[in-house]
PDB file of C-alpha atoms in Angstrom:
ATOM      1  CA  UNK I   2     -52.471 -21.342 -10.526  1.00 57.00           C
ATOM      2  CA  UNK I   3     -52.646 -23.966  -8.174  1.00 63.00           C
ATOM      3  CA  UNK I   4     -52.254 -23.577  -4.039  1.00 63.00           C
ATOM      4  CA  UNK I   5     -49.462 -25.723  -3.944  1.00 56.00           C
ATOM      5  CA  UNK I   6     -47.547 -23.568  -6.722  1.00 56.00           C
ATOM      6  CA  UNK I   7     -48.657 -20.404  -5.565  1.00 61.00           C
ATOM      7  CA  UNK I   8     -46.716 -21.215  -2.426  1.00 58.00           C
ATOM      8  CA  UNK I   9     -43.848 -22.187  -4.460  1.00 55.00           C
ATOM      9  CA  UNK I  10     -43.452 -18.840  -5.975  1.00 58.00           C
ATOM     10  CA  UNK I  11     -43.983 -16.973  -2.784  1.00 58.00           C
ATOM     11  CA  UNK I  12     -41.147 -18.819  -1.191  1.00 55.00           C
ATOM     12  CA  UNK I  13     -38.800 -18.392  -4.001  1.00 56.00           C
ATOM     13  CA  UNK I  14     -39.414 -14.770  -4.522  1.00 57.00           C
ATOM     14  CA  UNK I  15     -39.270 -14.491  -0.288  1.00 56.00           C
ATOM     15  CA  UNK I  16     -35.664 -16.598  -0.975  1.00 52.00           C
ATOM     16  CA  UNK I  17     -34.413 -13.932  -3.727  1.00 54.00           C
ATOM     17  CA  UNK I  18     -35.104 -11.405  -1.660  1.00 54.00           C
ATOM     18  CA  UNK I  19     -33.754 -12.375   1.170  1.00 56.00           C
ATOM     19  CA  UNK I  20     -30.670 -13.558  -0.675  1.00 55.00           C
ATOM     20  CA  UNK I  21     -30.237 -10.377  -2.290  1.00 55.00           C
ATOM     21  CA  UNK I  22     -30.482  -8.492   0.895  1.00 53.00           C
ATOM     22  CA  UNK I  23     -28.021 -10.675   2.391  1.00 51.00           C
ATOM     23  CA  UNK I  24     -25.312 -10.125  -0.212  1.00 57.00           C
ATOM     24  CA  UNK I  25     -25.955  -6.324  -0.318  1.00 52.00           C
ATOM     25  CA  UNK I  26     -25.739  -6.348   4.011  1.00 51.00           C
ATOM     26  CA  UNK I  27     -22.881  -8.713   3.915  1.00 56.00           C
ATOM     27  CA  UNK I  28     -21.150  -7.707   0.687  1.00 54.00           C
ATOM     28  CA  UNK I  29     -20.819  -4.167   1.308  1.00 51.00           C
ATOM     29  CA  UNK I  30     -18.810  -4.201   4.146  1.00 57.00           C
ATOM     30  CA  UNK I  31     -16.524  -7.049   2.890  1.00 54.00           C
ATOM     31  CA  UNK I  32     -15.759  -4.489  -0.614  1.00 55.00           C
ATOM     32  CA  UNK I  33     -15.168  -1.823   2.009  1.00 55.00           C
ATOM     33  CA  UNK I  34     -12.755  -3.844   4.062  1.00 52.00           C
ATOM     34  CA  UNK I  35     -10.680  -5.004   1.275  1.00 55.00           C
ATOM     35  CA  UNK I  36     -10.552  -1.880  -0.330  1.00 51.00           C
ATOM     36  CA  UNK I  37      -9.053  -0.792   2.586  1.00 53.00           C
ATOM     37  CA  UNK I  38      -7.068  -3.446   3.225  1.00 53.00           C
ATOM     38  CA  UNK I  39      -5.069  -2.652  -0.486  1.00 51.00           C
ATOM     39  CA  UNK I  40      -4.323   1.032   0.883  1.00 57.00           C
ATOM     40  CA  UNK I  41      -1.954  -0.542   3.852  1.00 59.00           C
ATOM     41  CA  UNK I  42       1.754  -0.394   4.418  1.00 68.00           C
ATOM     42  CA  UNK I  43       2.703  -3.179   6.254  1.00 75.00           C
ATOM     43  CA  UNK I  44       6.681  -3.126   7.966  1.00 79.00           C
ATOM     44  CA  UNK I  45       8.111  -6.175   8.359  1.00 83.00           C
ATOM     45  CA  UNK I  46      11.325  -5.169  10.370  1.00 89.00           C
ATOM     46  CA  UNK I  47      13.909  -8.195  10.839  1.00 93.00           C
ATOM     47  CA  UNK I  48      15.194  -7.808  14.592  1.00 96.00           C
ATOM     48  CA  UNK I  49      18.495  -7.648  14.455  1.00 96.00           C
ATOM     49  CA  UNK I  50      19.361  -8.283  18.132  1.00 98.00           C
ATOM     50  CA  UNK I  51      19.211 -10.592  20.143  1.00 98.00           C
ATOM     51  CA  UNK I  52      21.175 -12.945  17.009  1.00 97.00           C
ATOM     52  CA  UNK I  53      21.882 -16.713  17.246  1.00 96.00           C
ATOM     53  CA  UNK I  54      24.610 -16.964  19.847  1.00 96.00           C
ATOM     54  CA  UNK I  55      23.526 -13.861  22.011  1.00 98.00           C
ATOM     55  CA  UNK I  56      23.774 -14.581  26.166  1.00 98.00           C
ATOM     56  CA  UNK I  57      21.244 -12.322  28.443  1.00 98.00           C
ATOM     57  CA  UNK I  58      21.277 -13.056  32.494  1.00 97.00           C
ATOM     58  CA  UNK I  59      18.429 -12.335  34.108  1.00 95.00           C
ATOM     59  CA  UNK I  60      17.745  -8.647  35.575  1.00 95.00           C
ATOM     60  CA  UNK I  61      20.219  -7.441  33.386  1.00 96.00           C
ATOM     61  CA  UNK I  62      18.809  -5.120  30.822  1.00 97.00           C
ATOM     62  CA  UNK I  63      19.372  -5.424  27.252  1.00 98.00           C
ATOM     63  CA  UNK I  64      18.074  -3.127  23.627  1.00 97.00           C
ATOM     64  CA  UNK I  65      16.264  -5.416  21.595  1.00 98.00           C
ATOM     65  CA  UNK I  66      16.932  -3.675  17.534  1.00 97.00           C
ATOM     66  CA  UNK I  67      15.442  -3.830  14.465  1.00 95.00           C
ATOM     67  CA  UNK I  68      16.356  -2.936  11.077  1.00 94.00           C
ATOM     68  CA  UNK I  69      14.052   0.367   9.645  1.00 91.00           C
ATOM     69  CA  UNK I  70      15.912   1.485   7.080  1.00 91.00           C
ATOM     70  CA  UNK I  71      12.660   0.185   4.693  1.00 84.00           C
ATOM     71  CA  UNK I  72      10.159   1.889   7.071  1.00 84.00           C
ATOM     72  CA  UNK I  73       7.297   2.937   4.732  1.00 82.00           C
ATOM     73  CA  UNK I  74       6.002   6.789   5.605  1.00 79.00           C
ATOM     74  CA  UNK I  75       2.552   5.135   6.723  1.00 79.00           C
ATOM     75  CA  UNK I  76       2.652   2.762   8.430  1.00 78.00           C
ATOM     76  CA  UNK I  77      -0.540   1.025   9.471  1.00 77.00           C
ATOM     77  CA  UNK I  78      -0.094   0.279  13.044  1.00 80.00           C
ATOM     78  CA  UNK I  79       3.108   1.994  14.557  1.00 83.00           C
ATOM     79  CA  UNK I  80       3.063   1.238  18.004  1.00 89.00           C
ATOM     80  CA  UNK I  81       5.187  -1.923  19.005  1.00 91.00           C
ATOM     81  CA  UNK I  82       5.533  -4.550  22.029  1.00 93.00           C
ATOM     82  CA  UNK I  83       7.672  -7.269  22.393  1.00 96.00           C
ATOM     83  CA  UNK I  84       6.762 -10.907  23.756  1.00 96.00           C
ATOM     84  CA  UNK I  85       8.938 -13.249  25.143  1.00 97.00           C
ATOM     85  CA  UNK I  86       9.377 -16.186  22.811  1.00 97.00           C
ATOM     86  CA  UNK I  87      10.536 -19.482  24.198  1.00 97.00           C
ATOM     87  CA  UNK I  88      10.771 -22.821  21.750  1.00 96.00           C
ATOM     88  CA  UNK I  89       7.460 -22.516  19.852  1.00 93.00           C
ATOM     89  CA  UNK I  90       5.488 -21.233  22.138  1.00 94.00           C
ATOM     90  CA  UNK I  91       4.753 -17.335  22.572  1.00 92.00           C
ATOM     91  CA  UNK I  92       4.762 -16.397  26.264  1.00 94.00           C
ATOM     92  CA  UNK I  93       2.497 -13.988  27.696  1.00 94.00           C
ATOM     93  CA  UNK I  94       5.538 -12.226  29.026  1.00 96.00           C
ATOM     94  CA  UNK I  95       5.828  -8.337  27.789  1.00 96.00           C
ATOM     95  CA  UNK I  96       9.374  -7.371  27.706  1.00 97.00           C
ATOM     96  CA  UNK I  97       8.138  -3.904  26.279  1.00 97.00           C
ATOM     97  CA  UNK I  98       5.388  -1.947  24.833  1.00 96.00           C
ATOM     98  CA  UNK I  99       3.669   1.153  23.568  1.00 95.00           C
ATOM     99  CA  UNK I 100       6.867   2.513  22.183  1.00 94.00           C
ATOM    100  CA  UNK I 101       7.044   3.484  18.186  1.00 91.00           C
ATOM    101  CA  UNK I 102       8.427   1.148  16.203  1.00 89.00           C
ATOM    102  CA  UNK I 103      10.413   3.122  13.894  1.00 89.00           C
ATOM    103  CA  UNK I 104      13.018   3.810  16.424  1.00 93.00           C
ATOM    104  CA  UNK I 105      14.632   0.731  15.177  1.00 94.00           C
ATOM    105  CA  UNK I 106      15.141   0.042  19.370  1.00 96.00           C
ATOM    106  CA  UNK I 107      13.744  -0.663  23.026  1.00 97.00           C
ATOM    107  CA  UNK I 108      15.730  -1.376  26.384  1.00 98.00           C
ATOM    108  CA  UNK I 109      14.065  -4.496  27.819  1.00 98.00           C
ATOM    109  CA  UNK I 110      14.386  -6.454  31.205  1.00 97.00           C
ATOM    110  CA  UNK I 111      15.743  -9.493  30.888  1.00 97.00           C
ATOM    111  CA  UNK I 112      12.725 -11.498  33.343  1.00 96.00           C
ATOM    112  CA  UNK I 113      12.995 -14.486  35.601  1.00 93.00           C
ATOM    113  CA  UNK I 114      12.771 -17.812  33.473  1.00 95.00           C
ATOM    114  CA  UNK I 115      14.548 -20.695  33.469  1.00 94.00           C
ATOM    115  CA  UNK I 116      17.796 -20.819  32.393  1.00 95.00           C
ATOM    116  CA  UNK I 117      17.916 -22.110  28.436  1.00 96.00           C
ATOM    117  CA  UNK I 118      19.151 -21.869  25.023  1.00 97.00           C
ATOM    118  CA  UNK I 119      15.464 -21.703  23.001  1.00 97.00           C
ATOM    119  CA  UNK I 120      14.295 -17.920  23.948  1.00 98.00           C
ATOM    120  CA  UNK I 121      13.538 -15.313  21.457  1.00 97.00           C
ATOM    121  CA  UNK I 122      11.712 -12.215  21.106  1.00 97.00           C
ATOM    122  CA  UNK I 123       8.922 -11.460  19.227  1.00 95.00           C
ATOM    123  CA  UNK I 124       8.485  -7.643  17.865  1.00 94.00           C
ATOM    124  CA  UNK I 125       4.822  -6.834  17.235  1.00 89.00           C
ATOM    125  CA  UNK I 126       3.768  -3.372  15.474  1.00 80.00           C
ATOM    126  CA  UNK I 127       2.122  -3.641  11.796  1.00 63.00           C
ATOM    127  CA  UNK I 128       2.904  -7.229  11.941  1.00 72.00           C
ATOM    128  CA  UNK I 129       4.715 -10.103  14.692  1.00 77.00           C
ATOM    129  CA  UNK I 130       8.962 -10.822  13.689  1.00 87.00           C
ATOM    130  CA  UNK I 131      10.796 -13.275  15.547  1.00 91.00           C
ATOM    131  CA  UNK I 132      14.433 -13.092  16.611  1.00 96.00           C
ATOM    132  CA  UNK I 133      16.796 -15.879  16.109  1.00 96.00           C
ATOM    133  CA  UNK I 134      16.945 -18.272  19.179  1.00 97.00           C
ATOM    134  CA  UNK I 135      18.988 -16.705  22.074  1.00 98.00           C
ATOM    135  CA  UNK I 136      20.327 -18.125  25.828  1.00 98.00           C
ATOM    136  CA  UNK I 137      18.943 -16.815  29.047  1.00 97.00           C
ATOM    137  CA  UNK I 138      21.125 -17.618  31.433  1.00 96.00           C
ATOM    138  CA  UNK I 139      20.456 -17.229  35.507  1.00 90.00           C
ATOM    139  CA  UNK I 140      19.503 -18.732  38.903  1.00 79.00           C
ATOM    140  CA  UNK I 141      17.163 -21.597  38.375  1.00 65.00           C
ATOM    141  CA  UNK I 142      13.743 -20.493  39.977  1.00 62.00           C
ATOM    142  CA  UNK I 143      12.457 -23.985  40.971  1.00 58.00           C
TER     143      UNK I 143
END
């Protein structure tokens, strides 16, 4: 056997192995994670107010609801918070939090923002659910 091909064959058995290490490291872990992906109950819960056509003022306080009649008994992640949602664009504004999400409802403060007709709210827990579009009415702040 030549040098040149000698050196061939170390590589490629130094490749294989290192390719087969690679997809027992990596692969593991991914087969884990999906397996326990499959064994999740994910709740969906449509908010059911605010609706289309709802008016908050600011400072007033309001109970943002949700429907969880098809609560699962498991559900993956079961504490909820709930963003401020104006046009398209999530705020960073936290109307409520840490509260369990199958109690179908949270009393929020209604925050200082500019008065308009795009707000929602968006109820996070196993997974993020948007209200319909909603007024905030108030003092302009600028």
């Amino acid at each position: 056997m030549s040098q040149s091909t000698s050196m061939f064959v170390k590589f490629a058995l130094a490749f294989a192995l290192l390719a087969s290490w690679a997809q027992l490291v990596l692969g593991a872990p991914a087969a884990a994670l999906a397996a326990s992906l499959e064994k999740r109950d994910v709740f969906v819960p449509p908010v059911l107010y605010p609706h289309a056509g709802t008016v908050w003022t600011v400072g007033q306080r309001h109970n943002v609801t949700w429907d969880t009649t098809n609560a699962p008994v498991n559900i993956t992640n079961g504490v909820g918070f709930i963003l401020l949602r104006k046009g398209d664009l999530t705020t960073p504004l936290v109307l409520a939090h840490g509260f369990d999400i199958r109690r179908g409802r949270v009393e929020v403060t209604v925050p200082s923002v500019l008065p308009d007709k795009d707000y929602s709210v968006v109820l996070f827990g196993d997974s993020g659910n948007f209200s319909p579009q909603f007024t905030i009415d108030g003092p302009a702040i600028f």
